[in-house]
Amino acid sequence: MKKQVYNPYLPSWEYIPDGEPYVFGDRVYVFGSHDRYNGHVFCLNDYVCWSAPLDSLGEWHCSGTIYRKTDDPLNKDGKMCLYAPDVTRGADGRYYLYYVLDKVSVVSVAVAEKPDGPYKFYGYVHDKNGNRIGERSQDEPQFDPAVLTEGDKTYLYTGFCASNDASRHGAMGMALGKDMLTVIEEPRIVLPNHVYGKGTGFEEHEFFEAPSIRKKGDYYYLIYSSVVMHELCYAVSKNPLEGFTYGGVIVSNCDIGITNGKPAEKPVAYGANNHGSIIDIMDQWYIFYHRHTNHSWYCRQGCAEPIVFQGERICQAEMTSCGLNGSPLRGEGTYPSYIACNLFTDKEEMYVGGEKQPYIMQDGCDGDYVPAYITNMTDHATAGFKYFSCKGIKKLGICVRGYARGEFEVRTVWDGPVCGKIPVEFTNVWENYEAPVKIEDGVQALYLTFRGEGTADLKCFTFDDNT
């Protein structure tokens, strides 16, 4: 039986946001920045690479460190962080890694013989006179590079625009020559900043950061994080450097806009910035994005969802626990709580960081191979999981610790009828509890809401058919 895939698709102790997925050969590779658990800022760790077989997306393998922050000549002391990268295969068959350090405004490039490295520093993106792009008087700061190679030409997109900063005009696109470094078509604005969005069709979804470029058929898709941050949007054009029009939202890490079982504007998870891209894996397209953990903006994990095209339009994807699985998870056995796609209380909050929010965390330190769990489950806190193929479920078990007394209500719709109640007691160790439930056969969501006093940690839950 093929191993199931959860969200997040990597181990719960790994923090790879800003995911750029690519298919090279018979594997899908994910390149991203690398957050540190309990980190105080973004992207504190070196780049690593994870990959999985195309026909078994639950079997992820880490190739280890592929590039260190000190490998860049501008960062020999390691005081700068490696921000979100992108990778492309050049005309020479080698793989090129584009990135920006956090305190400079130039695009660095490293090269490798294999997609998972190791990468060696190669140079900086520059004009025909050797001047580095981002340092000339006419340049806007370089940030979040995205690349797409077609023949001997590589298209490079960059940009970061605060919503009220008129000095930055939007996402920039340019073209590089076959050396992968020299600009042969100068930077131009391809998506508008918030200040310049009026009358463009991008209103309220203007460019903020995180450009990513993909091509499907005759269309170029420029994926980006909008000024509202929690969403990944896209623009579409038949020309890689002009004519982009707003397409819509692909995913929101709060699920804003999703109406499947909830009001469109109800946030059912605590979001913040977002970054990712789309990929075709064996004739199914997916959006890769990230979520936030540990009550922080700085501990982000990669998730993915299937997407549907209608012509050149992309329909918005719903956040789920099953993601890359391609079908609902089996309604049997034990599942870790960290696969929750919904976390909320009776007080709606859009962004991560509120004191009473439930959140995902782990014991131990960064790099410890320990499973994550949900903490801060106070009165009215809800953890939601989607979706499961259920049949004959008679009992539900949970594993809980913490000084909490009350019960977990079980639902299949976030505001639906209670189909079971699981009492819990004060404990400072993990304890198992179970109770009868009435879950109808079929594809179902699962919502667990704590009612009572104190604060509980939720480790896992178990479906039981009572046979």
Coordinates of C-alpha atoms in Angstrom, one line a residue:
M1 CA 0.0 0.0 0.0
K2 CA 1.5 3.3 -1.1
K3 CA 2.5 5.7 1.7
Q4 CA 0.1 8.5 2.3
V5 CA 1.1 12.1 2.0
Y6 CA 0.1 14.7 4.6
N7 CA 0.4 18.5 4.8
P8 CA 3.1 19.5 5.6
Y9 CA 4.6 17.1 3.0
L10 CA 8.1 17.1 4.7
P11 CA 8.8 15.9 8.2
S12 CA 7.2 18.0 10.9
W13 CA 10.6 19.0 12.3
E14 CA 11.7 20.5 8.9
Y15 CA 11.0 24.2 8.0
I16 CA 11.3 24.8 4.2
P17 CA 9.1 27.8 3.1
D18 CA 9.1 29.7 -0.2
G19 CA 8.9 26.4 -2.0
E20 CA 9.9 26.2 -5.7
P21 CA 9.0 22.7 -7.0
Y22 CA 10.5 21.3 -10.2
V23 CA 10.4 18.0 -12.0
F24 CA 13.9 16.8 -13.1
G25 CA 14.0 13.3 -14.4
D26 CA 11.8 11.0 -12.4
R27 CA 11.8 13.1 -9.2
V28 CA 10.2 16.2 -8.0
Y29 CA 12.6 18.6 -6.2
V30 CA 11.7 21.4 -3.8
F31 CA 14.0 24.4 -3.4
G32 CA 13.3 27.0 -0.7
S33 CA 14.7 29.1 2.0
H34 CA 15.3 27.3 5.4
D35 CA 13.8 28.6 8.6
R36 CA 15.1 27.6 12.0
Y37 CA 12.7 26.3 14.6
N38 CA 12.3 29.0 17.3
G39 CA 14.3 31.4 15.0
H40 CA 14.1 35.1 15.7
V41 CA 14.1 36.1 12.0
F42 CA 13.4 34.5 8.6
C43 CA 15.8 32.1 6.8
L44 CA 18.5 31.4 9.4
N45 CA 19.6 28.1 8.1
D46 CA 21.6 27.0 5.0
Y47 CA 19.9 25.7 1.8
V48 CA 19.0 22.0 1.8
C49 CA 17.2 20.1 -1.0
W50 CA 14.3 17.6 -0.6
S51 CA 13.0 15.3 -3.4
A52 CA 10.5 12.5 -3.9
P53 CA 9.8 10.0 -6.7
L54 CA 7.1 11.2 -9.1
D55 CA 5.1 8.0 -8.4
S56 CA 5.4 8.0 -4.6
L57 CA 5.1 11.5 -3.2
G58 CA 5.1 10.3 0.4
E59 CA 8.7 9.2 0.1
W60 CA 10.7 12.4 0.6
H61 CA 14.5 12.3 0.8
C62 CA 16.8 15.1 2.0
S63 CA 20.1 15.4 0.1
G64 CA 21.5 17.5 2.9
T65 CA 23.1 21.0 2.7
I66 CA 23.5 22.0 -0.9
Y67 CA 24.7 25.6 -0.4
R68 CA 26.0 27.5 2.7
K69 CA 25.4 31.2 3.4
T70 CA 29.2 31.6 3.8
D71 CA 29.7 30.3 0.2
D72 CA 28.9 33.8 -1.2
P73 CA 32.0 36.1 -1.3
L74 CA 29.9 38.9 0.1
N75 CA 29.0 36.9 3.2
K76 CA 32.2 35.2 4.4
D77 CA 31.4 36.0 8.0
G78 CA 27.9 34.5 7.7
K79 CA 26.1 37.5 9.1
M80 CA 23.6 37.6 6.3
C81 CA 20.8 35.1 5.6
L82 CA 20.0 33.3 2.4
Y83 CA 16.6 34.4 1.3
A84 CA 14.1 32.6 -1.0
P85 CA 15.9 31.0 -4.0
D86 CA 15.0 29.6 -7.4
V87 CA 16.6 27.1 -9.7
T88 CA 16.7 26.6 -13.4
R89 CA 18.4 24.2 -15.8
G90 CA 20.6 26.1 -18.2
A91 CA 21.2 25.3 -21.9
D92 CA 24.5 23.7 -20.9
G93 CA 22.6 21.1 -18.8
R94 CA 23.8 22.5 -15.5
Y95 CA 21.6 23.8 -12.7
Y96 CA 21.7 27.4 -11.6
L97 CA 20.6 28.6 -8.2
Y98 CA 19.6 32.3 -7.9
Y99 CA 19.2 34.0 -4.6
V100 CA 19.6 37.3 -2.7
L101 CA 21.3 37.8 0.7
D102 CA 19.2 39.7 3.2
K103 CA 21.3 42.9 3.4
V104 CA 22.4 43.5 -0.2
S105 CA 20.5 44.3 -3.3
V106 CA 22.1 42.1 -5.9
V107 CA 21.2 38.6 -7.3
S108 CA 23.8 36.0 -6.6
V109 CA 24.1 32.8 -8.7
A110 CA 25.6 29.4 -7.9
V111 CA 25.9 26.3 -10.2
A112 CA 25.8 22.6 -9.8
E113 CA 26.0 19.5 -12.0
K114 CA 23.0 17.9 -10.4
P115 CA 19.7 19.5 -9.2
D116 CA 20.5 18.6 -5.6
G117 CA 24.0 20.0 -5.7
P118 CA 26.3 20.7 -4.2
Y119 CA 26.3 24.2 -5.6
K120 CA 29.3 26.5 -6.0
F121 CA 29.3 30.2 -6.2
Y122 CA 29.2 31.4 -9.9
G123 CA 28.7 35.1 -10.0
Y124 CA 26.4 38.1 -9.8
V125 CA 23.7 39.2 -12.3
H126 CA 25.2 42.2 -14.1
D127 CA 24.7 44.3 -17.2
K128 CA 26.8 44.2 -20.4
N129 CA 29.4 46.5 -18.7
G130 CA 29.8 44.3 -15.7
N131 CA 27.8 46.5 -13.3
R132 CA 25.7 44.5 -10.9
I133 CA 22.0 44.9 -11.2
G134 CA 20.6 46.5 -8.1
E135 CA 23.6 48.8 -7.6
R136 CA 23.2 51.1 -10.5
S137 CA 21.5 54.5 -10.0
Q138 CA 18.5 53.6 -12.1
D139 CA 17.9 50.2 -10.4
E140 CA 15.3 49.2 -7.8
P141 CA 16.4 46.7 -5.1
Q142 CA 16.6 43.1 -6.1
F143 CA 14.7 40.5 -4.1
D144 CA 13.1 37.0 -4.4
P145 CA 14.6 36.0 -7.8
A146 CA 12.5 33.8 -10.1
V147 CA 13.9 32.2 -13.2
L148 CA 12.7 30.4 -16.4
T149 CA 15.1 29.2 -19.1
E150 CA 14.0 28.9 -22.7
G151 CA 16.7 28.0 -25.2
D152 CA 19.7 30.3 -24.7
K153 CA 17.7 33.0 -22.8
T154 CA 16.7 33.0 -19.1
Y155 CA 14.0 35.2 -17.8
L156 CA 14.6 36.7 -14.4
Y157 CA 12.0 38.3 -12.2
T158 CA 12.6 40.1 -8.9
G159 CA 11.0 42.6 -6.5
F160 CA 9.7 43.6 -3.1
C161 CA 7.2 46.5 -2.7
A162 CA 5.7 47.7 0.6
S163 CA 2.1 48.8 0.0
N164 CA 2.7 52.5 0.3
D165 CA 6.3 52.8 -1.0
A166 CA 6.1 54.9 -4.2
S167 CA 9.9 54.5 -4.8
R168 CA 9.3 50.9 -5.9
H169 CA 7.1 50.3 -8.9
G170 CA 6.4 46.6 -8.8
A171 CA 7.8 43.2 -10.0
M172 CA 10.6 43.5 -12.5
G173 CA 11.4 41.2 -15.4
M174 CA 14.6 41.0 -17.5
A175 CA 16.4 38.6 -19.7
L176 CA 19.8 37.0 -19.3
G177 CA 22.1 35.6 -22.0
K178 CA 23.5 32.1 -22.2
D179 CA 26.1 32.7 -19.6
M180 CA 23.2 32.9 -17.1
L181 CA 24.6 36.2 -15.6
T182 CA 24.6 39.0 -18.2
V183 CA 21.4 41.0 -18.7
I184 CA 20.6 41.3 -22.4
E185 CA 17.1 42.9 -21.9
E186 CA 17.0 45.5 -19.2
P187 CA 14.7 45.3 -16.2
R188 CA 11.1 46.5 -16.8
I189 CA 8.0 46.6 -14.5
V190 CA 5.7 43.6 -15.2
L191 CA 3.4 43.8 -12.2
P192 CA 2.3 46.9 -10.4
N193 CA 3.0 48.0 -6.8
H194 CA 0.0 49.0 -4.7
V195 CA 0.7 52.7 -5.2
Y196 CA 0.4 52.2 -9.0
G197 CA -2.4 49.7 -9.1
K198 CA -5.4 51.9 -9.9
G199 CA -6.9 51.1 -13.3
T200 CA -4.6 48.1 -13.9
G201 CA -7.0 45.3 -12.9
F202 CA -4.8 44.3 -10.0
E203 CA -6.6 46.5 -7.4
E204 CA -6.4 45.0 -3.9
H205 CA -4.2 42.3 -5.1
E206 CA -1.1 44.3 -6.3
F207 CA 2.4 42.9 -6.1
F208 CA 4.1 42.6 -2.8
E209 CA 6.9 40.0 -3.1
A210 CA 7.7 36.4 -4.1
P211 CA 7.5 36.3 -7.9
S212 CA 7.7 32.8 -9.4
I213 CA 7.4 32.0 -13.1
R214 CA 6.0 29.0 -14.9
K215 CA 4.8 28.2 -18.4
K216 CA 1.8 26.1 -19.4
G217 CA 1.0 25.8 -23.1
D218 CA 1.3 29.2 -24.7
Y219 CA 0.8 31.1 -21.4
Y220 CA 3.3 32.4 -18.8
Y221 CA 2.1 32.4 -15.3
L222 CA 3.7 34.9 -12.9
I223 CA 2.8 33.7 -9.4
Y224 CA 3.3 36.3 -6.6
S225 CA 2.4 37.3 -3.0
S226 CA -0.1 40.2 -3.0
V227 CA -0.2 43.2 -0.7
V228 CA -2.6 41.2 1.6
M229 CA 0.3 38.7 2.1
H230 CA -1.7 35.6 3.0
E231 CA -2.5 34.8 -0.6
L232 CA -0.7 33.7 -3.7
C233 CA -2.1 35.3 -6.8
Y234 CA -1.2 34.9 -10.4
A235 CA -1.0 37.0 -13.6
V236 CA -1.0 35.6 -17.1
S237 CA 0.5 36.6 -20.4
K238 CA 1.6 35.2 -23.7
N239 CA 4.7 37.3 -23.5
P240 CA 7.2 36.6 -20.7
L241 CA 8.1 40.3 -20.2
E242 CA 4.9 42.3 -20.9
G243 CA 1.2 42.2 -21.1
F244 CA 0.5 40.4 -17.8
T245 CA -3.1 40.6 -16.6
Y246 CA -4.5 39.7 -13.2
G247 CA -5.8 36.2 -13.0
G248 CA -6.9 35.6 -9.4
V249 CA -6.0 33.9 -6.1
I250 CA -4.5 30.4 -6.2
V251 CA -4.3 29.8 -2.5
S252 CA -4.7 31.7 0.8
N253 CA -3.0 30.4 3.9
C254 CA -6.1 31.6 5.8
D255 CA -8.5 30.0 3.3
I256 CA -10.0 33.4 2.6
G257 CA -12.2 33.1 -0.5
I258 CA -13.0 29.4 0.1
T259 CA -16.7 28.8 0.5
N260 CA -16.7 25.0 0.9
G261 CA -18.5 24.7 4.3
K262 CA -17.7 28.2 5.5
P263 CA -18.3 31.9 4.7
A264 CA -15.8 33.1 2.1
E265 CA -14.3 35.8 4.4
K266 CA -13.9 33.6 7.5
P267 CA -10.2 32.8 8.3
V268 CA -9.9 29.2 9.4
A269 CA -6.1 29.3 9.9
Y270 CA -3.6 32.0 11.1
G271 CA -1.7 33.3 8.1
A272 CA 1.0 35.7 7.3
N273 CA 3.4 36.0 4.3
N274 CA 3.1 33.4 1.5
H275 CA 5.5 32.3 -1.2
G276 CA 5.4 29.3 -3.6
S277 CA 4.6 28.1 -7.1
I278 CA 2.8 25.7 -9.4
I279 CA 4.0 22.4 -10.9
D280 CA 2.7 19.6 -13.1
I281 CA 3.4 16.2 -11.5
M282 CA 2.3 13.3 -13.7
D283 CA -0.5 15.3 -15.4
Q284 CA -1.8 16.8 -12.1
W285 CA -1.0 20.4 -11.3
Y286 CA -0.3 21.5 -7.7
I287 CA 0.3 24.8 -5.8
F288 CA 3.1 24.7 -3.3
Y289 CA 2.8 27.3 -0.5
H290 CA 3.7 27.6 3.2
R291 CA 2.0 27.8 6.6
H292 CA 3.2 29.3 9.9
T293 CA 3.9 27.4 13.1
N294 CA 5.2 28.0 16.6
H295 CA 3.1 31.2 17.1
S296 CA 5.6 32.9 14.8
W297 CA 6.2 34.4 11.3
Y298 CA 9.7 32.7 11.3
C299 CA 8.9 29.0 11.5
R300 CA 7.3 28.2 8.2
Q301 CA 6.5 24.8 6.6
G302 CA 5.8 23.7 3.0
C303 CA 2.3 22.5 2.0
A304 CA 0.8 21.7 -1.4
E305 CA -2.7 21.3 -2.9
P306 CA -4.0 20.1 -6.2
I307 CA -5.3 22.8 -8.5
V308 CA -7.7 22.9 -11.5
F309 CA -7.3 24.9 -14.7
Q310 CA -10.3 26.2 -16.5
G311 CA -8.8 27.4 -19.8
E312 CA -6.0 29.6 -18.8
R313 CA -7.7 30.4 -15.4
I314 CA -6.6 28.7 -12.2
C315 CA -9.3 27.9 -9.6
Q316 CA -8.5 28.8 -6.0
A317 CA -7.3 25.7 -4.0
E318 CA -8.7 24.8 -0.6
M319 CA -6.2 24.1 2.2
T320 CA -6.4 20.4 3.2
S321 CA -4.5 17.9 5.3
C322 CA -4.2 15.5 2.3
G323 CA -2.6 17.8 -0.2
L324 CA -0.3 15.8 -2.5
N325 CA -2.0 12.6 -1.5
G326 CA -4.3 12.9 -4.5
S327 CA -7.3 11.6 -2.6
P328 CA -8.8 11.7 0.9
L329 CA -6.7 10.1 3.6
R330 CA -7.9 6.7 4.8
G331 CA -10.4 6.9 7.7
E332 CA -8.5 4.4 9.8
G333 CA -5.5 4.3 12.1
T334 CA -3.7 7.1 13.9
Y335 CA -2.9 10.5 12.5
P336 CA -0.6 13.3 14.0
S337 CA -2.3 16.5 15.0
Y338 CA 0.2 18.6 13.1
I339 CA -1.6 17.8 9.8
A340 CA -4.4 20.2 10.9
C341 CA -5.2 22.5 8.0
N342 CA -7.6 24.6 10.2
L343 CA -6.8 26.2 13.5
F344 CA -9.0 28.9 15.0
T345 CA -11.1 30.0 18.0
D346 CA -14.5 31.7 18.4
K347 CA -12.6 35.0 17.9
E348 CA -11.7 35.5 14.3
E349 CA -8.1 36.6 13.6
M350 CA -6.4 36.7 10.3
Y351 CA -2.7 36.8 11.1
V352 CA -0.5 34.6 13.3
G353 CA 0.6 35.8 16.8
G354 CA -2.5 36.3 18.9
E355 CA -2.1 35.2 22.6
K356 CA -5.1 32.8 22.6
Q357 CA -4.4 31.2 19.2
P358 CA -3.8 27.4 19.1
Y359 CA -0.6 26.7 17.2
I360 CA 1.7 23.9 16.0
M361 CA 5.1 23.4 17.8
Q362 CA 7.6 20.7 18.7
D363 CA 9.6 19.8 21.8
G364 CA 13.3 19.9 21.5
C365 CA 15.5 22.1 19.3
D366 CA 15.9 22.9 15.7
G367 CA 16.9 19.8 13.8
D368 CA 15.7 17.3 16.5
Y369 CA 13.7 14.5 14.9
V370 CA 10.7 14.8 17.1
P371 CA 7.1 15.0 15.9
A372 CA 5.1 18.3 16.2
Y373 CA 1.8 18.7 18.0
I374 CA -0.9 21.4 18.6
T375 CA -0.6 23.4 21.7
N376 CA -2.6 26.2 23.4
M377 CA -6.0 24.5 22.9
T378 CA -8.0 26.6 25.2
D379 CA -11.8 26.9 25.5
H380 CA -13.4 27.2 22.1
A381 CA -10.1 26.4 20.2
T382 CA -10.7 24.2 17.1
A383 CA -8.4 22.0 15.1
G384 CA -9.7 20.9 11.7
F385 CA -8.5 18.1 9.4
K386 CA -9.6 17.5 5.7
Y387 CA -10.4 15.0 4.3
F388 CA -10.9 11.4 5.2
S389 CA -12.6 8.5 3.5
C390 CA -14.7 7.2 6.4
K391 CA -16.5 3.9 6.8
G392 CA -17.9 2.2 9.9
I393 CA -16.2 4.5 12.4
K394 CA -17.7 4.0 15.9
K395 CA -15.1 5.5 18.2
L396 CA -12.5 8.3 18.1
G397 CA -9.4 8.4 20.3
I398 CA -7.2 11.4 21.1
C399 CA -3.8 11.7 22.8
V400 CA -3.7 14.8 25.1
R401 CA -1.5 16.4 27.8
G402 CA -1.7 19.5 29.8
Y403 CA -3.6 21.1 32.7
A404 CA -7.0 21.1 31.1
R405 CA -10.3 19.7 32.2
G406 CA -13.3 19.4 29.9
E407 CA -14.1 17.7 26.6
F408 CA -13.3 17.7 22.9
E409 CA -16.3 18.0 20.8
V410 CA -16.2 16.1 17.5
R411 CA -17.8 17.5 14.3
T412 CA -17.6 16.9 10.6
V413 CA -18.5 20.5 9.8
W414 CA -16.9 23.4 11.7
D415 CA -20.3 24.7 12.9
G416 CA -22.2 21.5 12.5
P417 CA -23.9 19.2 15.0
V418 CA -21.7 17.5 17.6
C419 CA -21.2 13.8 16.8
G420 CA -19.3 12.9 19.9
K421 CA -17.6 14.2 23.0
I422 CA -14.3 13.0 24.4
P423 CA -13.7 14.0 28.1
V424 CA -10.1 14.9 29.2
E425 CA -8.5 15.5 32.6
F426 CA -5.5 17.3 34.0
T427 CA -2.2 15.5 33.2
N428 CA 1.4 16.4 32.7
V429 CA 2.1 13.4 30.5
W430 CA 0.5 12.2 27.2
E431 CA -2.7 10.4 28.0
N432 CA -5.1 8.5 25.6
Y433 CA -8.9 9.1 25.7
E434 CA -11.7 7.8 23.5
A435 CA -15.4 8.0 23.1
P436 CA -18.2 6.8 20.8
V437 CA -18.8 9.0 17.8
K438 CA -21.4 9.1 15.0
I439 CA -19.5 9.8 11.7
E440 CA -21.3 9.0 8.5
D441 CA -19.7 6.9 5.9
G442 CA -18.1 8.9 3.0
V443 CA -15.6 11.7 2.6
Q444 CA -15.6 13.7 5.8
A445 CA -13.7 16.5 7.5
L446 CA -12.9 16.2 11.2
Y447 CA -13.1 19.1 13.7
L448 CA -12.0 18.9 17.3
T449 CA -13.1 21.7 19.6
F450 CA -12.0 21.9 23.2
R451 CA -14.6 23.1 25.8
G452 CA -13.4 23.5 29.3
E453 CA -10.8 25.1 31.6
G454 CA -7.0 25.2 31.2
T455 CA -4.8 24.6 28.2
A456 CA -4.4 21.3 26.4
D457 CA -1.9 19.9 23.9
L458 CA -3.2 17.6 21.2
K459 CA -0.7 15.0 19.9
C460 CA -2.8 12.7 17.6
F461 CA -6.2 11.1 17.0
T462 CA -7.2 7.6 16.1
F463 CA -10.2 6.3 14.1
D464 CA -11.7 3.1 15.5
D465 CA -14.3 0.9 13.8
N466 CA -14.8 -1.0 17.1
T467 CA -14.2 -4.4 15.4

